[in-house]
Coordinates of C-alpha atoms in Angstrom, one line a residue:
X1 CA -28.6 9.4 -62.7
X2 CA -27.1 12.9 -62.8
X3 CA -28.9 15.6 -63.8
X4 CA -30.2 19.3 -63.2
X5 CA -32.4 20.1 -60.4
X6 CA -33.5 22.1 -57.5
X7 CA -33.1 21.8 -53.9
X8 CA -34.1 23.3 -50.1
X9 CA -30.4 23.0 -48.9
X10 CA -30.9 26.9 -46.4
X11 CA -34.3 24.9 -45.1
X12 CA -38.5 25.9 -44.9
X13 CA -39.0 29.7 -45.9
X14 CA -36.0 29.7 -47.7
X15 CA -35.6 29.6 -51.8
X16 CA -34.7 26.5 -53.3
X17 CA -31.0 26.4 -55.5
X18 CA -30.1 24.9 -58.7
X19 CA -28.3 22.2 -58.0
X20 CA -26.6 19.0 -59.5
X21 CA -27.9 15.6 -57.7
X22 CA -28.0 11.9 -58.5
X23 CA -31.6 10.2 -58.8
X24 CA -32.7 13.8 -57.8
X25 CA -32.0 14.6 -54.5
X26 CA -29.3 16.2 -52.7
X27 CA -27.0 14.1 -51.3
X28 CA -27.5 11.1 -53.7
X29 CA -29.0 7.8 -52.1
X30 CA -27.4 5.8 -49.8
X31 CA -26.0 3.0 -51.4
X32 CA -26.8 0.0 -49.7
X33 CA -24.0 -2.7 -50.0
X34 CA -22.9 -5.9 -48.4
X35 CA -19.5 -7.2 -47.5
X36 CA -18.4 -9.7 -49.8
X37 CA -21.0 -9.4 -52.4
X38 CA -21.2 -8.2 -56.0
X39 CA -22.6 -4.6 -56.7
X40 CA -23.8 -3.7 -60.3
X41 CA -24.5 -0.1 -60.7
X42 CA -25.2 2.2 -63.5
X43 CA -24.9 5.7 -63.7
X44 CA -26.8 7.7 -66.3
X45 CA -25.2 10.7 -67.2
X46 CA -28.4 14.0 -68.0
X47 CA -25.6 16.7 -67.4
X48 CA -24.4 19.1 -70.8
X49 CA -20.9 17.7 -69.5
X50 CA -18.6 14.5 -69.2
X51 CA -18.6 13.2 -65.8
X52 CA -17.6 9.6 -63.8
X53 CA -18.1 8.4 -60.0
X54 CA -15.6 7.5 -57.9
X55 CA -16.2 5.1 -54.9
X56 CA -14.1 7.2 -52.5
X57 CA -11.9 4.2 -50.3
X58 CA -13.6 1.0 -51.8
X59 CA -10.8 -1.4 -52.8
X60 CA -12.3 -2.4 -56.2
X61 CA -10.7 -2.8 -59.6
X62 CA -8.4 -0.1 -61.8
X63 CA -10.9 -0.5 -64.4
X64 CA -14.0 0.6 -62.3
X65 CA -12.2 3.4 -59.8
X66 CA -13.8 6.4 -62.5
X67 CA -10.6 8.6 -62.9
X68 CA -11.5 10.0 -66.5
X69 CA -8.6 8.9 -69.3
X70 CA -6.7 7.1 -66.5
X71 CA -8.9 4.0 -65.9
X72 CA -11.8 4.7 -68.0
X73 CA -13.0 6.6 -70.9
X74 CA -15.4 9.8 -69.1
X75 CA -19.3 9.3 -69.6
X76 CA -20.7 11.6 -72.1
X77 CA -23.3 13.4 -72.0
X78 CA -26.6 11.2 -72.7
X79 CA -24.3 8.1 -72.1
X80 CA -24.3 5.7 -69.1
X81 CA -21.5 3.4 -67.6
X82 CA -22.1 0.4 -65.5
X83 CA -19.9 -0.2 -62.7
X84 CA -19.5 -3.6 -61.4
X85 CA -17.2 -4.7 -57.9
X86 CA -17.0 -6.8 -55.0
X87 CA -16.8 -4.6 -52.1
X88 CA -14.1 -6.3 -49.6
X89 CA -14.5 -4.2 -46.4
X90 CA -17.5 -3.1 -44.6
X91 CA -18.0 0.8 -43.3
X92 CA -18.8 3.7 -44.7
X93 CA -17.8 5.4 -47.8
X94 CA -18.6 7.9 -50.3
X95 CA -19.3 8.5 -54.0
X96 CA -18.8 11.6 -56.2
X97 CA -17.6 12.8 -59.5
X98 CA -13.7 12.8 -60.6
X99 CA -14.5 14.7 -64.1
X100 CA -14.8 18.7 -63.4
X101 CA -14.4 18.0 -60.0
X102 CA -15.0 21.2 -58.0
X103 CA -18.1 22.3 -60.4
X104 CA -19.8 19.2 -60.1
X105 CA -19.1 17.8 -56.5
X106 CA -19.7 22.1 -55.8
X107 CA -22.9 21.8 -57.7
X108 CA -24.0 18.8 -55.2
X109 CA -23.4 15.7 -57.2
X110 CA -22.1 13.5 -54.0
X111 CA -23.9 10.8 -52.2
X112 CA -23.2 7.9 -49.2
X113 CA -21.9 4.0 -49.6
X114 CA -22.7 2.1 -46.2
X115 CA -21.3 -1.5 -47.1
X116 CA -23.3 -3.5 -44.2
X117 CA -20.6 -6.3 -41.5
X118 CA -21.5 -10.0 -42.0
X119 CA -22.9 -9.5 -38.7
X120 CA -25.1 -7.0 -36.6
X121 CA -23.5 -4.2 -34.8
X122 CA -25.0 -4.0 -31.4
X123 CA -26.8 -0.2 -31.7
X124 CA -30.1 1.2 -30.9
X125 CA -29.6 3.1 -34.3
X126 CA -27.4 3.6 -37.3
X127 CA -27.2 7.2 -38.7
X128 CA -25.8 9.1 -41.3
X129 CA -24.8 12.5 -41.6
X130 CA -23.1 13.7 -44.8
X131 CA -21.7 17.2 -44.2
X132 CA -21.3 19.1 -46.6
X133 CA -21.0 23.1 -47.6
X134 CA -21.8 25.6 -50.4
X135 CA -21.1 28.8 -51.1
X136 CA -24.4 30.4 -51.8
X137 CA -25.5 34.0 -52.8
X138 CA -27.6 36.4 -50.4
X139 CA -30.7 34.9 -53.3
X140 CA -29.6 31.6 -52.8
X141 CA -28.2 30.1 -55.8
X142 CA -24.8 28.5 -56.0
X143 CA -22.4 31.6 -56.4
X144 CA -20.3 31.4 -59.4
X145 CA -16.5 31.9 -59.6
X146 CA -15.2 27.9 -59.1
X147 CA -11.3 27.7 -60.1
X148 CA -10.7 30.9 -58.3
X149 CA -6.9 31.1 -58.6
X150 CA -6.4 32.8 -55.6
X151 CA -8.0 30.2 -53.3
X152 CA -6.6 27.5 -55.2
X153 CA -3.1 28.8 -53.7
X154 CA -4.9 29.2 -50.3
X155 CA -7.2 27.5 -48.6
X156 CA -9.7 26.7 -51.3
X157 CA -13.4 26.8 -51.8
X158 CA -14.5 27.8 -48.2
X159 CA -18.5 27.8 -48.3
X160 CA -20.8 30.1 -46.1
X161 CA -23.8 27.6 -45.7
X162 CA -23.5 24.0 -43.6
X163 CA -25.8 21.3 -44.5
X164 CA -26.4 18.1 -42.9
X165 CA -27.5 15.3 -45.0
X166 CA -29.0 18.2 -47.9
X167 CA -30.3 20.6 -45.3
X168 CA -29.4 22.9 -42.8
X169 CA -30.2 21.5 -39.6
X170 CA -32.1 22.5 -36.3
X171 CA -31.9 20.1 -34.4
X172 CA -31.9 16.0 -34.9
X173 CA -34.3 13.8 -32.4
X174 CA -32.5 11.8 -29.8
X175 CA -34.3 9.2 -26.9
X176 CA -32.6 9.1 -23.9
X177 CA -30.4 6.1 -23.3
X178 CA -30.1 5.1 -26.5
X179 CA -26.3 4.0 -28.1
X180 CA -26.5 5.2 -31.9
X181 CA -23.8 4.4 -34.5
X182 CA -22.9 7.6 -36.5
X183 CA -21.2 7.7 -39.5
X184 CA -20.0 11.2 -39.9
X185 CA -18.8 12.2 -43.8
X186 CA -17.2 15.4 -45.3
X187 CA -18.6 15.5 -48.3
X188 CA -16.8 19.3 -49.0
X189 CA -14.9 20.8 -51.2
X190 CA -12.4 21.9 -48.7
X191 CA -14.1 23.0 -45.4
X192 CA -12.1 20.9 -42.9
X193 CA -14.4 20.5 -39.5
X194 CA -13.5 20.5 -35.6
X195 CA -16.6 18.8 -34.4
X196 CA -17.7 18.5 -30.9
X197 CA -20.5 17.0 -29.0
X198 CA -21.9 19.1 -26.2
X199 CA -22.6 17.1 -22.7
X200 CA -21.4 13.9 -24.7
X201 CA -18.1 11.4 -25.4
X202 CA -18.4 9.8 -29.0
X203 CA -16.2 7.2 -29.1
X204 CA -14.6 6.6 -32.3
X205 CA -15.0 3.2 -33.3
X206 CA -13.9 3.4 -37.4
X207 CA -12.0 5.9 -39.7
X208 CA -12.1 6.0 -43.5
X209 CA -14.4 2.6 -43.3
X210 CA -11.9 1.0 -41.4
X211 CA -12.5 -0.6 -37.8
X212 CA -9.9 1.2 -35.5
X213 CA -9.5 0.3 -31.4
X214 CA -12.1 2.3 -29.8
X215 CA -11.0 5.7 -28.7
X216 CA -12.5 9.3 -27.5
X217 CA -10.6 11.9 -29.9
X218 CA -8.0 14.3 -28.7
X219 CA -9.5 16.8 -26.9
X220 CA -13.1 15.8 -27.5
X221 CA -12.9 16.9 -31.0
X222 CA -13.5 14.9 -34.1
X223 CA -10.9 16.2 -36.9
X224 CA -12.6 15.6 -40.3
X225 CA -11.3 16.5 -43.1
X226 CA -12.5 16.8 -46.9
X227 CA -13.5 13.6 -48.0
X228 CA -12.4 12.0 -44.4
X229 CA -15.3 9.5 -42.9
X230 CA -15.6 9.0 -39.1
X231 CA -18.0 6.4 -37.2
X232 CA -18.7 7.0 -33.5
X233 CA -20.5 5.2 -30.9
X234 CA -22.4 7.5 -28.8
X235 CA -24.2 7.1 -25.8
X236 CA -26.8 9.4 -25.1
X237 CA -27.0 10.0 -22.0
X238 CA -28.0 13.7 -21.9
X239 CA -31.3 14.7 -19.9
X240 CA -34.7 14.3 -21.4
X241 CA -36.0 17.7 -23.4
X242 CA -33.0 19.3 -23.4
X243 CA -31.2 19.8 -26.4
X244 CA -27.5 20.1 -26.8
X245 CA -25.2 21.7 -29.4
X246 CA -22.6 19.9 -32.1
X247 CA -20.1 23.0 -32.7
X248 CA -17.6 22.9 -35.3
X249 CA -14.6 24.8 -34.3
X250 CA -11.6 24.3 -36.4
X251 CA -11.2 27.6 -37.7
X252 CA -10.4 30.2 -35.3
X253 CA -13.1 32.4 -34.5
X254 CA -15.5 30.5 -37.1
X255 CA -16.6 28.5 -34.7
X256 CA -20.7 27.5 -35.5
X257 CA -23.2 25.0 -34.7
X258 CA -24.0 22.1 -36.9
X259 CA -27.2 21.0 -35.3
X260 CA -28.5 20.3 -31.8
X261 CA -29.3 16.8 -30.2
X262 CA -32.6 17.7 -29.3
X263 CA -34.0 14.8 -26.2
X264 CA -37.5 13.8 -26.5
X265 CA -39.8 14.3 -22.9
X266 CA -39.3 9.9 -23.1
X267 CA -37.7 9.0 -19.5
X268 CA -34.0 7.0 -21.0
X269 CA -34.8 3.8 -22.9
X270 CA -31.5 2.0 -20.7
X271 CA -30.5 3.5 -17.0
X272 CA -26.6 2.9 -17.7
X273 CA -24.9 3.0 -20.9
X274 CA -24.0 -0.9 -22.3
X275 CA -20.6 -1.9 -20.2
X276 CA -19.1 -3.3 -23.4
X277 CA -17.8 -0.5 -26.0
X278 CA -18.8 -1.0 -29.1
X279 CA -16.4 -2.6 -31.5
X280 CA -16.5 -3.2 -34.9
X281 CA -14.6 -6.3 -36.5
X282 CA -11.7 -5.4 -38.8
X283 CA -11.7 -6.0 -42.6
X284 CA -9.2 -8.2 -44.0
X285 CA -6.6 -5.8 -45.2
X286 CA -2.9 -7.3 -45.9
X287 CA -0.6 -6.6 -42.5
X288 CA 2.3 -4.4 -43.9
X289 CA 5.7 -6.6 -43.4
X290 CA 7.5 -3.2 -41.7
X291 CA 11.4 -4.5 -41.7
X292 CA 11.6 -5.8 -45.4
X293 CA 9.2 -2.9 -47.0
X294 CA 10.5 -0.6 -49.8
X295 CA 10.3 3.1 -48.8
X296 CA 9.5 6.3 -50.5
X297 CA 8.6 9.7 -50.0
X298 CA 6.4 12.4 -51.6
X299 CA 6.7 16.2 -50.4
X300 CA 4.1 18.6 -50.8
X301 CA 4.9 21.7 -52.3
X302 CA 3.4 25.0 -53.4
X303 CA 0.7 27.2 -52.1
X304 CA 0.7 30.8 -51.0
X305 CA 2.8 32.0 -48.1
X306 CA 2.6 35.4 -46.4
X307 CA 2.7 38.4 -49.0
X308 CA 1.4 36.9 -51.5
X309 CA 4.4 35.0 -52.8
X310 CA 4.5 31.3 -53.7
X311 CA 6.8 29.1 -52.5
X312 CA 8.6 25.9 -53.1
X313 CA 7.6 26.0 -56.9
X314 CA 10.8 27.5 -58.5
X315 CA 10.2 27.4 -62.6
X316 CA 7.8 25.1 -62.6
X317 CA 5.1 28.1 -63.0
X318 CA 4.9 28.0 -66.6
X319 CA 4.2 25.1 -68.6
X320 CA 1.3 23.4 -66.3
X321 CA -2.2 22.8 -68.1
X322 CA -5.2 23.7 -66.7
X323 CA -5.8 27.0 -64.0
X324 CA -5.2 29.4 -66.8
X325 CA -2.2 27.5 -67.5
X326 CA -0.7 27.6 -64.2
X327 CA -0.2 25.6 -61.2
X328 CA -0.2 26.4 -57.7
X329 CA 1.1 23.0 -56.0
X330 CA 2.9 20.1 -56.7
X331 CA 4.4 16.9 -55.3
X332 CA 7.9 15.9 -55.6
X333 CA 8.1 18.9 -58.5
X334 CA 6.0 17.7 -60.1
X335 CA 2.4 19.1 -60.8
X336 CA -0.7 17.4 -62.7
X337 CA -3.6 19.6 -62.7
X338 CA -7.2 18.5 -63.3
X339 CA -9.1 15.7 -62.8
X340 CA -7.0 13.0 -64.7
X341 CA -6.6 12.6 -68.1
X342 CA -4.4 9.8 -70.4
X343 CA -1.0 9.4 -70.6
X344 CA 0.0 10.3 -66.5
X345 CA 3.1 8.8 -65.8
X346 CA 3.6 7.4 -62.1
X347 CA 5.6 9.2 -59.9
X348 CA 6.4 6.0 -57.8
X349 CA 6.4 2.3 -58.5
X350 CA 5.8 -0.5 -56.6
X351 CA 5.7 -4.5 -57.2
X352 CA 2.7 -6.2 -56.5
X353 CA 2.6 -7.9 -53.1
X354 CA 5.2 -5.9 -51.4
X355 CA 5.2 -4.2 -48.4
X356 CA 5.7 0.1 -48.9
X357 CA 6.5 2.4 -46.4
X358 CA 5.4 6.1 -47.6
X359 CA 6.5 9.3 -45.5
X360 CA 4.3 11.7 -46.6
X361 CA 5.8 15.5 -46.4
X362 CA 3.7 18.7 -46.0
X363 CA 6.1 21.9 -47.0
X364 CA 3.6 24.3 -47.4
X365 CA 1.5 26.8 -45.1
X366 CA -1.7 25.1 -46.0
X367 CA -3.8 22.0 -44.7
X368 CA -4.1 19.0 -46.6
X369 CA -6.2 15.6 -47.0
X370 CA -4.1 13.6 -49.1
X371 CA -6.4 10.6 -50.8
X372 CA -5.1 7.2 -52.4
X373 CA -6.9 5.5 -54.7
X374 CA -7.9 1.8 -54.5
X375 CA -6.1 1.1 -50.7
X376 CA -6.3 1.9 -47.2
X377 CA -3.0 2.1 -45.4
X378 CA -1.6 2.0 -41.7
X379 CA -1.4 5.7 -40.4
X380 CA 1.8 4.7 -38.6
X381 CA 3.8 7.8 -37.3
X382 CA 3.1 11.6 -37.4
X383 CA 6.3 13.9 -36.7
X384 CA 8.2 10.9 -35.0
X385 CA 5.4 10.3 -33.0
X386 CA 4.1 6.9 -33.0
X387 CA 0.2 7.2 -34.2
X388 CA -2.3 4.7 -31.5
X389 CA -5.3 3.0 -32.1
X390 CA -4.3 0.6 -35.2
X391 CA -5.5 3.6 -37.4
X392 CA -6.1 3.1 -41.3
X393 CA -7.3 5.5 -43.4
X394 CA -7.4 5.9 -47.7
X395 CA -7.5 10.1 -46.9
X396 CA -5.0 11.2 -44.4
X397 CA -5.6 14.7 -43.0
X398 CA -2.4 16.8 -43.0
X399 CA -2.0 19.7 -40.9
X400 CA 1.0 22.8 -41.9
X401 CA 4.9 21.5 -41.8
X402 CA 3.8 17.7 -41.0
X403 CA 5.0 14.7 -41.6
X404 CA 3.1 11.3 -41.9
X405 CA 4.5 7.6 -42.2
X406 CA 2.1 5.4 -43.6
X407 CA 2.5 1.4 -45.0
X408 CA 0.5 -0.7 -46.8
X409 CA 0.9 -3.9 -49.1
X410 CA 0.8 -3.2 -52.7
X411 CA -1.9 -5.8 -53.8
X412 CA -4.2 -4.0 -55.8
X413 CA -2.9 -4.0 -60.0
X414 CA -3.0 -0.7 -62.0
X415 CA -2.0 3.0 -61.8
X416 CA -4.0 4.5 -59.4
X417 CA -4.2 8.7 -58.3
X418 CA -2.9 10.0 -55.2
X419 CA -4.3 13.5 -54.5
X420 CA -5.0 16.4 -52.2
X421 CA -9.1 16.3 -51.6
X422 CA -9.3 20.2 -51.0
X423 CA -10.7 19.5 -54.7
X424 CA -8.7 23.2 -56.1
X425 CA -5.3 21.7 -54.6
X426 CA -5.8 18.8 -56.8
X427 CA -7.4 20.8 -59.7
X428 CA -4.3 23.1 -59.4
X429 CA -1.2 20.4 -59.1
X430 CA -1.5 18.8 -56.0
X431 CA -1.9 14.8 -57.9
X432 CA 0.4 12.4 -58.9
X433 CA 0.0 8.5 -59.8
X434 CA 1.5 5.4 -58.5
X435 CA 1.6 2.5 -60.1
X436 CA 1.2 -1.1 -58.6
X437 CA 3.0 -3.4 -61.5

């Protein structure tokens, strides 16, 4: 259900803030799933607005992926719509709206999808955190001005308030000794995070959902971007009653604490960590055939550059819907703004059951998370660089001037949206559709 209501995102002694939630708390609740197994779900709509969910990275149907006017009519106000799918892969993913977008995933409306393996994963515990921000008023309240033009060029809707899992955090408990799964998801608008772990090595055992070869990150920090989800395995091996930061660092001279791991007095439940790293088992996702794939590409254009100037959008500025009736991005020219609506005509092609290679261009000054619908694919190059690991992803995180090669086998039917997840670069242009026939 989503509807009206309030919540304690700043913590005790501070006011509470209108917000947006599903079933009334803020984020939504974790949806349970199982591998292989049918999910029915309904979803009541108690806002004054249309709205949908989307099942950010599930493989499911066209029908059921909850792109308003592209695969299914939006849910009015008072109305409900029952989604039904078989989820094939096992991880962790996330839900939101796709109808108004920034207002309504800004509002709050956003909530977690673990989809449990056949089998047991060998932790002490399985956690959660769904990070998220807002921009929030010196009273409180969700500050007003989404669609800001200005930051829709830039960088985007940049809160001033971090929560973890609804609420800004303190600290979290941790026992000594203990190996803990943690699913870490950016449920923002467009704050991308640096995260790193104080006195600790997570090892990063899935991306996007999808089982990767174990591996610490670059430099000890965990790059996550909107929408982006990243399990770890971490062993805690830190000293009993200390406590010890998680700083997010990725923009310079912003740099903050999330939380603090905060040991109990407990001596370690385990002297050593476990000698095996944890791995997870992969899902069954089609092998790209590389040597006889079809190969496009998609460039990224738009945004502002220094002085204020656009670039890269020639005389497209006029005739684009939504913004005030102007975009600020676009991809191979071309610009949809919005949140989807009928009639989008696919940018790319593909038959079902062939192989694509898709080099994906970034020509502006900006940052982007670049989201397909209904697939994961094979993160396989960045900038002529080979990418390790066996990496795949659905949202692929792209930094200023970069270039990314990904493949994947067209087997899922329909026409399905491709889109930056800073949500104002999609609302302003930065969409397209590709069509599996």
């Amino acid at each position: 259900m989503a509807a009206p209501t309030r919540a304690r995102l700043a913590g005790e002694g501070h006011p509470e803030t209108d917000v947006w939630a599903y079933n009334n708390t803020v984020p939504g609740p974790i949806v349970r799933l199982r591998q292989g197994e049918p999910a029915r779900i309904i979803v009541e709509n108690h806002l004054d607005q249309d709205t949908t969910v989307h099942w950010h990275g599930i493989r499911l149907p066209n029908a059921m992926d909850g792109v308003p006017g592209l695969t299914q009519p939006p849910i009015k106000p008072g109305e409900s719509f029952t989604y039904e799918f078989t989820p094939p892969d096992a991880g962790t993913f996330w839900y939101h709206p796709h109808a108004n977008s920034l207002e309504q995933l800004g509002r709050g409306l956003a909530g977690a999808i673990i989809v449990e393996e056949r089998e047991t994963v060998p932790v002490d515990r399985d956690l959660l955190w769904l990070l998220a921000d807002w921009r929030l008023t010196s009273g409180g309240e969700i500050a007003s001005g989404f669609g800001n033009r200005m930051e829709a060029a830039m960088s985007g809707r940049v809160g001033n308030t971090v929560t973890l899992s609804g609420q800004v955090s303190e600290e979290e408990p941790i026992r000594a000794g203990e190996r803990i799964r943690l699913r870490l998801v950016n449920g923002s608008l467009a704050r991308v995070m640096a995260l790193r772990f104080e006195g600790h090595r997570p090892v990063i055992v899935a991306i996007d959902g999808q089982p990767c070869d174990p591996h610490e990150p670059e430099g000890g920090r965990i790059l996550l971007g909107p929408a982006m989800r990243i399990d770890v395995a971490l062993d805690m091996q830190g000293e009993p009653g200390r406590r010890y930061r998680v700083i997010d660092d990725f923009y310079d001279g912003l740099s903050y604490w999330v939380t603090q791991l905060a040991y109990g007095e407990k001596p370690p439940i385990r002297e050593h960590p476990p000698d095996a790293p944890l791995s997870l088992l992969r899902n069954p996702l089609a092998e790209p055939d590389l040597a006889n794939a079809d190969r496009h590409e998609l460039t990224l254009q738009g945004g502002m550059m220094g002085g204020g100037a656009m670039t890269g959008m020639g005389g497209m500025m006029g005739g684009m819907m939504g913004m005030g009736g102007g975009a600020a991005w676009a991809i191979n020219g071309m610009s949809m703004t919005g949140d989807g609506h009928a009639g989008m005509e696919p940018a790319l092609t593909f038959q079902r059951g062939h192989s694509v290679v898709l080099v994906l261009r970034n020509e502006t000054a900006w940052w982007h998370p670049m989201h397909f619908h209904g697939h994961s694919f094979r993160v396989l190059s960045r900038n002529g660089v080979r990418v390790p690991h066996r990496q795949w992803q659905d949202t692929v995180l792209m930094a200023p001037r970069d270039a990314v090669e990904v493949a994947f086998v067209a087997d899922n039917p329909g026409d399905w949206m491709l889109h930056c997840h800073v949500i104002d670069h999609q609302m302003a242009g930065m969409m397209t559709v590709l069509r599996v026939a």
